Amino acid sequence: MAPKKSIWNAIYNQRQLIVLTFPFLIMVLIFNYFPLWGWILAFKDYKPYLGFQQSEWVGLKNFTDLFSDMYFFQALRNTLVISSLKLIFNFLSSITFAILLNEVKNMLVKRTVQTVSYLPHFVSWVVAANIIYTVLSPDYGIINDLLVKFHIIKEPINFLGEPQYFWFIAPATEVWKEMGWNAIIYLAAMTNIDPQLYEAASIDGAGRLKQIWHITLPGILPTVKILLIMNVGWILNAGFEQMYFLQRPSTLDYSDILETYILRYGIGSGRWSYATAAGIFNSVVSLILVTTANRIASKIGEGERVF
Amino acid sequence: MIIVMIATLYPFLNILAISLNDALDSIRGGIYLWPRKFTLNNYRTILSNPNIYQATLISVLRAVIGSFTNVLSCLMVAYGISRKDYIFRRFISRVIVFTMYFSGGLIPTYLLMKNLHLVGTFWVYILPGMVSAFNIIVIRSYIDGLPQSLIESAKIDGASEYRILFQIIMPLCLPVLATVTLWVAVGQWNAWFDTFLYNSGKPELSTLQFELQKILQSVQSASTNPDFSASLTSSGRTVTPTAIRATMTIVATLPILFVYPFLQRYFIHGLTIGSIKE
């Protein structure tokens, strides 16, 4: 049987599957892959009135400019700090929450708490930022009211206006919004743990805490690993909408992240090529990070890898 | 547990109370869970603004059309790559999974939309996100869980692939399709960035989230948005930006708060099957 003929045969036989999938494959190529061609912009001095073709080649100038800009490194530092804090707090809070929830035996209580806990996940960041703004407001926000009432502080603090609080506010609000939702997956992993293990442990005299430490945590470890790998790839995406809505001109030194930086230079001041170069940096580093994490995990772990 | 509940619920109830309280009275502060001077004036003001109806219409349309097209296309692709004998199976799934971690970036994507003449149209909300890698993986792992013999016996009976997909597989996939539909609908309802980026010059294509953000912005910078202050004076009621902000937040959130307790069963189910791989 000639191989060439069999391929054409297979294509002919599977023409209906091709009709079902190819239109969308083409859409993905257009919307997700075609922009990669636009990376050429980063090596040109793009002027909208000259167009894509006519704009002048400038080699690596945009990249050298980028790496000599103080604000770029500031944005990079903020991105890394905010993302890492978010990653740590998110994991710790949602795992702790899932463990606590798992220990609740009353189904009604458990379900109510759970339902309430992921409510914020379903509102947009516009709404969430609005709510956060109200709660933290120095004029009528509950947080300031409470702190003043209990004499922890004398004057209300303008939390969102002061740069030094931002690194804390970003992860804290993220935890508020996503903790319950993120816990779902750990809870699901916990239901897969064999109940006999708990019985055996309690016969051996292990208390609640010991059971959590020796059974529950190892039981969800594979899930934790997979989620960690997936999230490492996103570390340069600190959450555009959240930062954009919560940042103020006065906090930019601590709240400017790569994505807001790119937006400000790209659309805001019309430096298209420069912003493209910054975008390339972001994409390439993300890809390197996620593949590295994936490789490390498959080496040390028991074959857990995402792809 | 109780702290978590309070910390989660309180901000929502607080906003609701402010939106129901007399606007001038709210400035004095001290509104917590219950309005002090109850009024519906804030809602009357919001609802007398014609922009809001247009924005609601656009938000609803993009949620409905967006989720329908997204789910249909993801189902078709997922079915294709769930077939073990399909020769392009690996190629297509690689091409699609790759997009989860890699993107062309803001500027090139914007220029592409511009060159495709999608900027300033409604379709920029629908087309770019129609094929989503994550949803395909979720639907596909569900199809993988169905008995393969169903497809084989249907083929022996002479059914075409289209018929197998739409008359056999699709009805069996309803739970996962419901999940994905809800995800996409919530995502579409909450989307803000694409309106900002592509349609900020087109008020007729504005969405509720975008209008809300405009109000938020105008309060923050204290510079008044002309449309917004015009609507305040014409309505002849005393309202403040704070009250409008709170009211608008409730208007933009209400639909979600309303549907989600009924559908949370599906959310959990879908998230679980989509994320835990064997």
Coordinates of C-alpha atoms in Angstrom, one line a residue:
Chain A
M1 CA 0.0 0.0 0.0
A2 CA 1.6 3.3 -1.0
P3 CA 1.7 5.7 2.0
K4 CA 0.7 8.7 -0.1
K5 CA -2.4 7.2 -1.3
S6 CA -3.5 6.1 2.1
I7 CA -3.1 9.6 3.5
W8 CA -5.4 10.9 0.7
N9 CA -7.7 8.1 1.4
A10 CA -7.9 8.9 5.1
I11 CA -8.5 12.5 4.3
Y12 CA -11.3 11.6 2.0
N13 CA -12.8 9.2 4.5
Q14 CA -12.6 11.7 7.3
R15 CA -13.8 14.7 5.2
Q16 CA -16.7 15.2 7.5
L17 CA -14.5 15.5 10.5
I18 CA -12.4 17.9 8.6
V19 CA -15.4 20.0 7.8
L20 CA -16.2 20.1 11.5
T21 CA -12.8 21.1 12.7
F22 CA -11.0 23.1 10.0
P23 CA -13.0 26.2 10.0
F24 CA -12.2 26.7 13.6
L25 CA -8.6 25.7 13.1
I26 CA -8.4 28.5 10.6
M27 CA -9.9 30.9 13.0
V28 CA -7.3 30.0 15.7
L29 CA -4.6 30.5 13.1
I30 CA -5.9 33.9 12.2
F31 CA -6.7 35.2 15.7
N32 CA -4.0 33.6 17.7
Y33 CA -1.1 32.9 15.4
F34 CA -1.3 35.6 12.8
P35 CA -0.5 38.4 15.4
L36 CA 2.9 36.7 15.7
W37 CA 3.7 38.1 12.3
G38 CA 3.2 41.5 13.9
W39 CA 6.3 40.9 15.9
I40 CA 8.2 42.3 13.0
L41 CA 6.9 45.7 14.3
A42 CA 9.3 45.4 17.2
F43 CA 12.2 45.6 14.8
K44 CA 10.8 48.6 12.9
D45 CA 10.0 52.1 13.7
Y46 CA 6.3 51.8 13.1
K47 CA 4.5 54.9 11.9
P48 CA 0.8 54.4 11.3
Y49 CA 0.8 56.8 8.3
L50 CA 3.6 54.9 6.6
G51 CA 2.0 51.6 7.2
F52 CA 3.5 48.2 8.0
Q53 CA 5.7 47.8 4.9
Q54 CA 7.1 51.3 4.6
S55 CA 8.1 51.8 8.2
E56 CA 11.9 51.9 8.7
W57 CA 13.9 48.9 10.0
V58 CA 15.7 49.8 13.2
G59 CA 17.1 46.4 14.3
L60 CA 17.2 45.9 18.0
K61 CA 16.9 49.5 18.9
N62 CA 13.4 49.0 20.6
F63 CA 14.8 46.3 22.7
T64 CA 17.9 48.2 23.8
D65 CA 15.6 51.2 24.6
L66 CA 13.4 48.9 26.6
F67 CA 16.2 47.4 28.6
S68 CA 17.6 50.9 29.4
D69 CA 14.3 52.3 30.6
M70 CA 14.1 52.5 34.4
Y71 CA 10.3 52.4 34.3
F72 CA 10.4 49.1 32.5
F73 CA 12.4 47.5 35.2
Q74 CA 10.1 49.1 37.8
A75 CA 7.1 47.5 36.0
L76 CA 8.9 44.2 35.8
R77 CA 9.8 44.3 39.5
N78 CA 6.2 45.1 40.4
T79 CA 4.9 42.4 38.2
L80 CA 7.2 39.8 39.7
V81 CA 6.5 40.9 43.3
I82 CA 2.7 41.1 42.9
S83 CA 2.5 37.9 40.9
S84 CA 4.6 35.9 43.4
L85 CA 2.7 37.2 46.4
K86 CA -0.6 36.4 44.7
L87 CA 0.6 32.9 43.8
I88 CA 1.7 32.2 47.4
F89 CA -1.3 33.7 49.1
N90 CA -3.7 32.1 46.7
F91 CA -2.3 28.7 47.2
L92 CA -2.1 29.0 50.9
S93 CA -5.5 30.5 51.4
S94 CA -7.4 28.2 49.1
I95 CA -5.7 25.0 50.3
T96 CA -6.4 26.0 53.9
F97 CA -9.9 27.0 53.1
A98 CA -10.5 23.6 51.4
I99 CA -9.1 21.7 54.3
L100 CA -11.2 23.6 56.8
L101 CA -14.3 23.1 54.6
N102 CA -13.5 19.4 54.3
E103 CA -13.5 19.0 58.0
V104 CA -17.0 20.5 58.3
K105 CA -19.4 17.6 58.4
N106 CA -22.7 19.4 58.4
M107 CA -23.6 19.4 54.7
L108 CA -25.9 22.5 54.9
V109 CA -23.2 24.6 56.6
K110 CA -20.6 23.4 54.2
R111 CA -22.7 24.1 51.1
T112 CA -23.8 27.6 52.3
V113 CA -20.2 28.6 53.1
Q114 CA -19.0 27.3 49.8
T115 CA -21.7 29.1 47.8
V116 CA -21.0 32.4 49.5
S117 CA -17.2 32.0 49.2
Y118 CA -17.2 31.9 45.4
L119 CA -19.7 34.6 44.8
P120 CA -17.0 37.2 44.1
H121 CA -15.5 35.0 41.4
F122 CA -18.5 35.7 39.2
V123 CA -18.4 39.5 39.3
S124 CA -16.2 41.4 36.9
W125 CA -13.1 43.3 38.1
V126 CA -14.9 46.5 37.4
V127 CA -17.5 45.6 40.0
A128 CA -14.9 44.1 42.3
A129 CA -12.7 47.2 42.2
N130 CA -15.7 49.3 42.8
I131 CA -16.6 47.3 45.9
I132 CA -13.0 47.4 47.1
Y133 CA -12.9 51.1 46.6
T134 CA -16.1 51.5 48.8
V135 CA -14.8 49.2 51.5
L136 CA -11.4 50.8 51.7
S137 CA -12.6 54.4 51.3
P138 CA -11.2 56.8 53.9
D139 CA -14.5 58.6 54.2
Y140 CA -17.0 55.9 54.7
G141 CA -15.2 52.5 54.3
I142 CA -15.8 49.9 56.9
I143 CA -12.1 49.0 57.2
N144 CA -11.1 52.5 58.2
D145 CA -14.2 52.8 60.4
L146 CA -13.3 49.7 62.4
L147 CA -9.6 50.6 62.7
V148 CA -10.4 54.0 64.0
K149 CA -13.1 52.7 66.4
F150 CA -10.7 50.2 67.9
H151 CA -8.0 52.8 68.1
I152 CA -5.6 50.9 66.0
I153 CA -5.1 54.0 63.9
K154 CA -5.9 57.7 64.5
E155 CA -6.7 59.0 61.1
P156 CA -8.4 57.1 58.3
I157 CA -5.9 55.8 55.8
N158 CA -6.3 56.3 52.1
F159 CA -5.3 52.7 51.3
L160 CA -5.6 52.9 47.5
G161 CA -3.8 56.3 47.3
E162 CA -0.7 55.4 49.2
P163 CA 1.9 53.5 47.2
Q164 CA 3.3 51.5 50.1
Y165 CA 0.1 49.5 50.6
F166 CA -0.4 48.4 47.0
W167 CA 1.8 45.3 47.2
F168 CA -0.4 44.1 50.0
I169 CA -3.8 45.2 48.6
A170 CA -3.3 43.4 45.2
P171 CA -2.8 39.9 46.7
A172 CA -5.4 40.5 49.4
T173 CA -8.1 41.5 47.1
E174 CA -7.2 38.6 44.8
V175 CA -7.6 36.2 47.7
W176 CA -11.0 37.7 48.5
K177 CA -12.2 37.3 44.9
E178 CA -10.8 33.8 44.1
M179 CA -10.2 31.8 47.2
G180 CA -13.5 30.0 47.3
W181 CA -13.4 29.2 43.6
N182 CA -9.8 27.9 43.7
A183 CA -10.7 25.7 46.7
I184 CA -13.2 23.8 44.5
I185 CA -10.5 21.8 42.8
Y186 CA -8.8 20.9 46.1
L187 CA -12.1 19.8 47.5
A188 CA -12.7 17.6 44.5
A189 CA -9.2 16.1 45.0
M190 CA -10.0 15.4 48.6
T191 CA -13.1 13.5 47.8
N192 CA -11.0 11.1 45.8
I193 CA -8.9 10.2 48.9
D194 CA -9.8 6.7 50.1
P195 CA -11.8 7.0 53.4
Q196 CA -10.2 3.8 54.7
L197 CA -7.0 5.7 55.1
Y198 CA -8.7 8.0 57.6
E199 CA -10.2 5.1 59.4
A200 CA -6.9 3.3 59.7
A201 CA -5.2 6.5 60.9
S202 CA -7.8 7.1 63.6
I203 CA -7.5 3.5 64.8
D204 CA -3.8 4.1 65.1
G205 CA -4.5 7.1 67.2
A206 CA -4.0 10.0 64.8
G207 CA -5.9 13.2 65.7
R208 CA -7.6 15.5 63.3
L209 CA -4.4 17.6 62.7
K210 CA -2.3 14.5 62.1
Q211 CA -4.8 13.1 59.7
I212 CA -4.7 16.4 57.7
W213 CA -0.9 16.4 57.7
H214 CA -0.4 12.8 56.8
I215 CA -3.4 12.0 54.6
T216 CA -5.2 15.0 53.2
L217 CA -2.1 17.0 52.2
P218 CA -0.3 14.2 50.5
G219 CA -3.6 13.3 48.8
I220 CA -3.9 16.6 47.1
L221 CA -0.3 17.0 46.3
P222 CA -0.5 16.0 42.7
T223 CA -3.2 18.6 42.1
V224 CA -1.2 21.2 43.8
K225 CA 1.8 20.4 41.6
I226 CA -0.1 20.6 38.4
L227 CA -1.7 23.9 39.3
L228 CA 1.7 25.3 40.3
I229 CA 3.2 24.4 36.9
M230 CA 0.2 25.9 35.1
N231 CA 0.4 29.1 37.1
V232 CA 4.1 29.6 36.8
G233 CA 3.5 30.3 33.1
W234 CA 1.3 33.2 34.1
I235 CA 3.7 34.8 36.4
L236 CA 4.3 37.8 34.1
N237 CA 0.6 38.3 33.9
A238 CA -0.2 39.9 37.2
G239 CA -3.8 40.5 36.3
F240 CA -4.3 43.4 34.0
E241 CA -7.8 44.5 34.9
Q242 CA -7.3 44.3 38.6
M243 CA -4.2 46.4 38.5
Y244 CA -5.6 48.8 36.0
F245 CA -8.7 49.5 38.1
L246 CA -7.0 49.6 41.5
Q247 CA -4.0 51.7 40.6
R248 CA -3.9 55.5 41.0
P249 CA -1.4 57.9 39.5
S250 CA 0.0 58.3 43.0
T251 CA 0.7 54.6 43.4
L252 CA 2.2 53.9 39.9
D253 CA 5.7 53.3 41.4
Y254 CA 4.4 50.2 43.0
S255 CA 1.3 49.3 41.0
D256 CA 2.6 49.6 37.4
I257 CA 2.9 46.1 35.9
L258 CA 4.1 45.1 32.5
E259 CA 0.7 45.0 31.0
T260 CA -0.3 48.4 32.1
Y261 CA 3.1 49.7 31.0
I262 CA 2.6 48.2 27.6
L263 CA -0.9 49.8 27.3
R264 CA 0.4 53.2 28.4
Y265 CA 3.2 53.2 25.9
G266 CA 1.4 51.3 23.1
I267 CA -2.0 52.9 22.9
G268 CA -1.5 55.8 25.2
S269 CA 1.6 57.5 23.7
G270 CA 1.6 55.8 20.3
R271 CA 4.9 54.0 20.6
W272 CA 3.7 50.9 18.9
S273 CA 7.0 49.3 18.1
Y274 CA 8.3 49.9 21.6
A275 CA 5.2 48.4 23.2
T276 CA 5.4 45.4 20.8
A277 CA 9.0 44.7 22.0
A278 CA 7.8 44.8 25.6
G279 CA 5.0 42.3 24.7
I280 CA 7.5 40.0 23.0
F281 CA 9.6 40.0 26.1
N282 CA 6.5 39.0 28.2
S283 CA 5.5 36.2 25.9
V284 CA 8.9 34.7 25.5
V285 CA 9.7 34.7 29.2
S286 CA 6.3 33.2 30.0
L287 CA 6.9 30.4 27.6
I288 CA 10.4 29.7 29.0
L289 CA 9.0 29.7 32.5
V290 CA 6.2 27.3 31.9
T291 CA 8.3 24.8 29.9
T292 CA 11.0 24.9 32.5
A293 CA 8.6 24.3 35.3
N294 CA 7.0 21.5 33.4
R295 CA 10.3 19.9 32.8
I296 CA 11.5 20.2 36.4
A297 CA 8.2 18.7 37.6
S298 CA 8.3 15.7 35.3
K299 CA 11.9 15.1 36.4
I300 CA 11.4 15.2 40.2
G301 CA 7.7 14.2 40.3
E302 CA 6.0 11.0 39.5
G303 CA 5.3 11.9 35.9
E304 CA 3.1 14.9 36.6
R305 CA 3.2 17.3 33.8
V306 CA 0.8 19.5 32.1
F307 CA 1.8 18.8 28.5
Chain B
M1 CA -15.6 30.1 58.2
I2 CA -17.8 32.7 59.6
I3 CA -15.1 35.4 59.0
V4 CA -14.9 34.2 55.4
M5 CA -18.6 34.5 55.0
I6 CA -18.7 38.0 56.5
A7 CA -15.7 39.2 54.5
T8 CA -17.3 37.9 51.3
L9 CA -20.8 39.0 51.8
Y10 CA -20.5 42.3 53.6
P11 CA -19.1 44.3 50.7
F12 CA -22.0 43.3 48.5
L13 CA -24.6 44.1 51.1
N14 CA -22.9 47.4 51.9
I15 CA -23.0 48.5 48.3
L16 CA -26.7 47.4 48.1
A17 CA -27.5 49.5 51.2
I18 CA -25.7 52.5 49.8
S19 CA -27.6 52.1 46.5
L20 CA -30.9 52.1 48.4
N21 CA -30.0 55.0 50.6
D22 CA -30.7 58.7 50.0
A23 CA -27.7 60.0 48.1
L24 CA -26.9 63.1 50.1
D25 CA -27.4 61.2 53.3
S26 CA -24.8 58.6 52.2
I27 CA -22.1 61.2 52.1
R28 CA -22.2 61.4 55.9
G29 CA -21.0 57.8 56.0
G30 CA -22.0 55.2 58.5
I31 CA -24.1 53.1 56.1
Y32 CA -23.4 49.5 56.8
L33 CA -25.9 46.8 56.1
W34 CA -29.2 48.7 56.1
P35 CA -30.1 51.9 54.3
R36 CA -30.8 54.8 56.7
K37 CA -33.1 56.8 54.4
F38 CA -34.6 54.4 52.0
T39 CA -35.2 55.6 48.5
L40 CA -35.3 54.2 45.0
N41 CA -34.2 57.5 43.5
N42 CA -30.8 56.2 42.6
Y43 CA -32.3 53.5 40.5
R44 CA -34.7 55.9 38.9
T45 CA -31.8 58.1 37.8
I46 CA -29.9 55.2 36.4
L47 CA -32.9 53.8 34.6
S48 CA -33.7 57.2 33.1
N49 CA -30.4 57.3 31.3
P50 CA -30.9 55.9 27.8
N51 CA -27.3 54.8 27.5
I52 CA -28.0 52.2 30.1
Y53 CA -30.6 50.5 28.0
Q54 CA -28.4 50.4 25.0
A55 CA -25.5 49.1 27.1
T56 CA -27.7 46.4 28.7
L57 CA -28.9 45.3 25.2
I58 CA -25.3 45.0 24.0
S59 CA -24.2 43.1 27.1
V60 CA -27.1 40.7 26.8
L61 CA -26.5 40.2 23.1
R62 CA -22.9 39.5 23.5
A63 CA -23.6 37.1 26.3
V64 CA -26.2 35.2 24.3
I65 CA -24.5 35.2 20.9
G66 CA -21.0 34.8 22.3
S67 CA -21.8 31.8 24.4
F68 CA -23.9 30.1 21.7
T69 CA -21.2 30.4 19.0
N70 CA -18.3 29.6 21.4
V71 CA -19.9 26.4 22.7
L72 CA -21.0 25.2 19.3
S73 CA -17.6 25.7 17.8
C74 CA -15.8 24.2 20.8
L75 CA -18.1 21.2 20.7
M76 CA -17.4 20.6 17.0
V77 CA -13.6 20.8 17.5
A78 CA -13.7 18.7 20.7
Y79 CA -15.7 16.0 18.9
G80 CA -13.2 16.0 16.0
I81 CA -10.1 15.6 18.3
S82 CA -11.9 13.1 20.5
R83 CA -11.9 10.7 17.6
K84 CA -8.9 8.5 18.0
D85 CA -8.6 7.7 14.3
Y86 CA -8.8 11.3 13.1
I87 CA -5.5 12.0 11.3
F88 CA -5.3 15.6 12.3
R89 CA -6.1 15.0 15.9
R90 CA -2.6 15.6 17.4
F91 CA -1.9 18.5 15.1
I92 CA -5.1 20.3 16.0
S93 CA -4.9 19.7 19.7
R94 CA -1.2 20.9 19.8
V95 CA -2.0 24.1 17.8
I96 CA -4.9 24.9 20.2
V97 CA -3.3 24.1 23.5
F98 CA -0.3 26.2 22.6
T99 CA -2.5 29.3 22.5
M100 CA -3.1 29.0 26.2
Y101 CA 0.4 30.1 27.0
F102 CA 1.4 32.2 24.1
S103 CA -0.1 35.3 22.5
G104 CA 1.0 37.8 19.9
G105 CA 0.6 40.6 22.4
L106 CA -1.5 43.7 22.6
I107 CA -0.3 45.8 19.7
P108 CA -0.1 43.1 17.0
T109 CA -3.5 41.8 18.0
Y110 CA -5.0 45.3 17.9
L111 CA -3.5 45.9 14.4
L112 CA -4.9 42.6 13.2
M113 CA -8.4 43.5 14.4
K114 CA -8.0 46.8 12.6
N115 CA -6.9 45.2 9.4
L116 CA -9.8 42.8 9.6
H117 CA -12.1 45.8 10.0
L118 CA -13.4 44.4 13.3
V119 CA -12.5 47.5 15.3
G120 CA -15.7 49.4 15.9
T121 CA -18.0 46.5 15.3
F122 CA -20.1 44.2 17.5
W123 CA -18.3 41.1 16.1
V124 CA -15.0 42.0 17.8
Y125 CA -16.7 40.8 20.9
I126 CA -17.6 37.4 19.4
L127 CA -15.1 36.2 16.8
P128 CA -11.7 36.4 18.4
G129 CA -12.8 34.4 21.4
M130 CA -14.9 31.9 19.6
V131 CA -12.5 29.0 19.8
S132 CA -11.2 28.6 23.3
A133 CA -8.6 26.0 24.2
F134 CA -9.7 25.5 27.7
N135 CA -13.4 24.9 26.8
I136 CA -12.3 22.4 24.1
I137 CA -10.2 20.4 26.6
V138 CA -13.2 20.4 29.0
I139 CA -15.7 19.2 26.5
R140 CA -13.3 16.7 24.9
S141 CA -12.5 15.0 28.2
Y142 CA -16.2 14.7 28.8
I143 CA -16.7 13.1 25.3
D144 CA -13.8 10.7 26.1
G145 CA -15.8 9.5 29.0
L146 CA -18.7 8.4 26.9
P147 CA -18.8 4.8 25.5
Q148 CA -17.0 4.6 22.2
S149 CA -19.3 1.9 21.0
L150 CA -22.1 4.4 20.6
I151 CA -20.2 6.1 17.8
E152 CA -19.2 2.8 16.2
S153 CA -22.7 1.3 16.1
A154 CA -24.1 4.6 14.7
K155 CA -21.4 4.4 12.0
I156 CA -22.4 0.9 11.1
D157 CA -25.9 2.0 10.8
G158 CA -24.7 4.5 8.3
A159 CA -25.0 7.7 10.2
S160 CA -22.8 10.6 9.0
E161 CA -20.4 12.3 11.4
Y162 CA -22.7 15.3 11.6
R163 CA -25.6 13.1 12.6
I164 CA -23.5 11.3 15.2
L165 CA -22.4 14.6 16.7
F166 CA -25.7 16.4 16.8
Q167 CA -28.1 13.6 17.4
I168 CA -26.0 11.2 19.7
I169 CA -23.1 13.0 21.2
M170 CA -24.6 16.4 21.8
P171 CA -27.6 15.3 23.9
L172 CA -25.3 13.3 26.1
C173 CA -23.0 16.2 26.5
L174 CA -25.7 18.5 27.9
P175 CA -24.2 18.8 31.4
V176 CA -20.8 19.9 30.2
L177 CA -22.3 22.1 27.6
A178 CA -24.4 23.8 30.2
T179 CA -21.2 24.4 32.3
V180 CA -19.3 25.9 29.5
T181 CA -22.2 28.0 28.3
L182 CA -22.4 29.5 31.8
W183 CA -18.6 30.2 31.9
V184 CA -18.7 31.9 28.6
A185 CA -21.8 33.9 29.4
V186 CA -20.4 35.1 32.7
G187 CA -17.1 36.0 31.0
Q188 CA -18.9 37.9 28.2
W189 CA -21.1 39.7 30.7
N190 CA -18.1 40.7 32.7
A191 CA -15.8 41.6 29.9
W192 CA -14.5 45.1 29.8
F193 CA -11.1 45.2 28.1
D194 CA -12.3 44.5 24.6
T195 CA -14.9 47.3 24.7
F196 CA -12.2 49.7 26.0
L197 CA -9.7 48.7 23.4
Y198 CA -11.8 48.3 20.3
N199 CA -15.0 50.2 20.8
S200 CA -14.4 53.0 23.2
G201 CA -15.2 55.5 20.4
K202 CA -18.5 53.9 19.7
P203 CA -21.1 54.7 22.4
E204 CA -23.7 52.5 20.7
L205 CA -21.5 49.4 21.3
S206 CA -20.8 50.2 24.9
T207 CA -21.4 47.5 27.5
L208 CA -22.7 47.8 31.1
Q209 CA -19.2 47.1 32.5
F210 CA -17.8 49.8 30.4
E211 CA -20.4 52.3 31.4
L212 CA -19.8 51.4 35.0
Q213 CA -16.1 51.9 34.7
K214 CA -16.7 55.3 33.1
I215 CA -18.7 56.3 36.1
L216 CA -16.0 55.0 38.5
Q217 CA -13.4 56.9 36.6
S218 CA -15.3 60.1 36.6
V219 CA -15.7 59.9 40.4
Q220 CA -12.1 59.2 40.9
S221 CA -10.6 61.9 38.8
A222 CA -13.5 64.2 40.0
S223 CA -13.6 65.4 36.5
T224 CA -17.2 65.0 35.4
N225 CA -18.1 63.1 32.4
P226 CA -20.4 65.2 30.2
D227 CA -23.0 62.6 29.4
F228 CA -23.1 61.6 33.0
S229 CA -23.6 65.0 34.5
A230 CA -26.2 65.9 31.9
S231 CA -28.2 62.9 32.9
L232 CA -28.0 64.0 36.5
T233 CA -29.3 67.5 35.9
S234 CA -32.0 66.5 33.5
S235 CA -33.4 64.0 36.0
G236 CA -33.8 66.8 38.5
R237 CA -33.1 64.5 41.5
T238 CA -30.3 64.8 44.0
V239 CA -27.8 62.1 43.4
T240 CA -24.2 61.9 44.1
P241 CA -21.5 60.0 42.2
T242 CA -21.1 57.7 45.2
A243 CA -24.7 56.7 45.0
I244 CA -24.7 56.3 41.3
R245 CA -21.6 54.1 41.5
A246 CA -23.2 51.8 44.0
T247 CA -26.4 51.6 42.1
M248 CA -24.6 50.9 38.8
T249 CA -22.6 48.2 40.5
I250 CA -25.7 46.5 41.6
V251 CA -27.3 46.8 38.1
A252 CA -24.2 45.3 36.5
T253 CA -24.0 42.4 39.0
L254 CA -27.7 41.5 39.6
P255 CA -28.1 39.2 36.7
I256 CA -25.2 37.1 37.9
L257 CA -26.2 37.1 41.5
F258 CA -29.6 35.9 40.3
V259 CA -28.6 33.0 38.2
Y260 CA -25.5 31.6 40.0
P261 CA -27.0 29.9 43.1
F262 CA -29.2 27.8 40.8
L263 CA -26.4 26.8 38.5
Q264 CA -23.5 26.3 41.0
R265 CA -24.0 22.5 40.8
Y266 CA -22.9 22.7 37.1
F267 CA -20.0 25.0 37.8
I268 CA -18.5 22.6 40.2
H269 CA -19.1 19.6 38.1
G270 CA -17.6 21.2 35.0
L271 CA -14.5 22.6 36.8
T272 CA -13.8 19.2 38.3
I273 CA -14.0 17.2 35.1
G274 CA -12.0 19.8 33.2
S275 CA -9.1 20.1 35.4
I276 CA -8.3 16.7 36.8
K277 CA -6.6 14.7 34.2
E278 CA -6.0 11.0 34.6

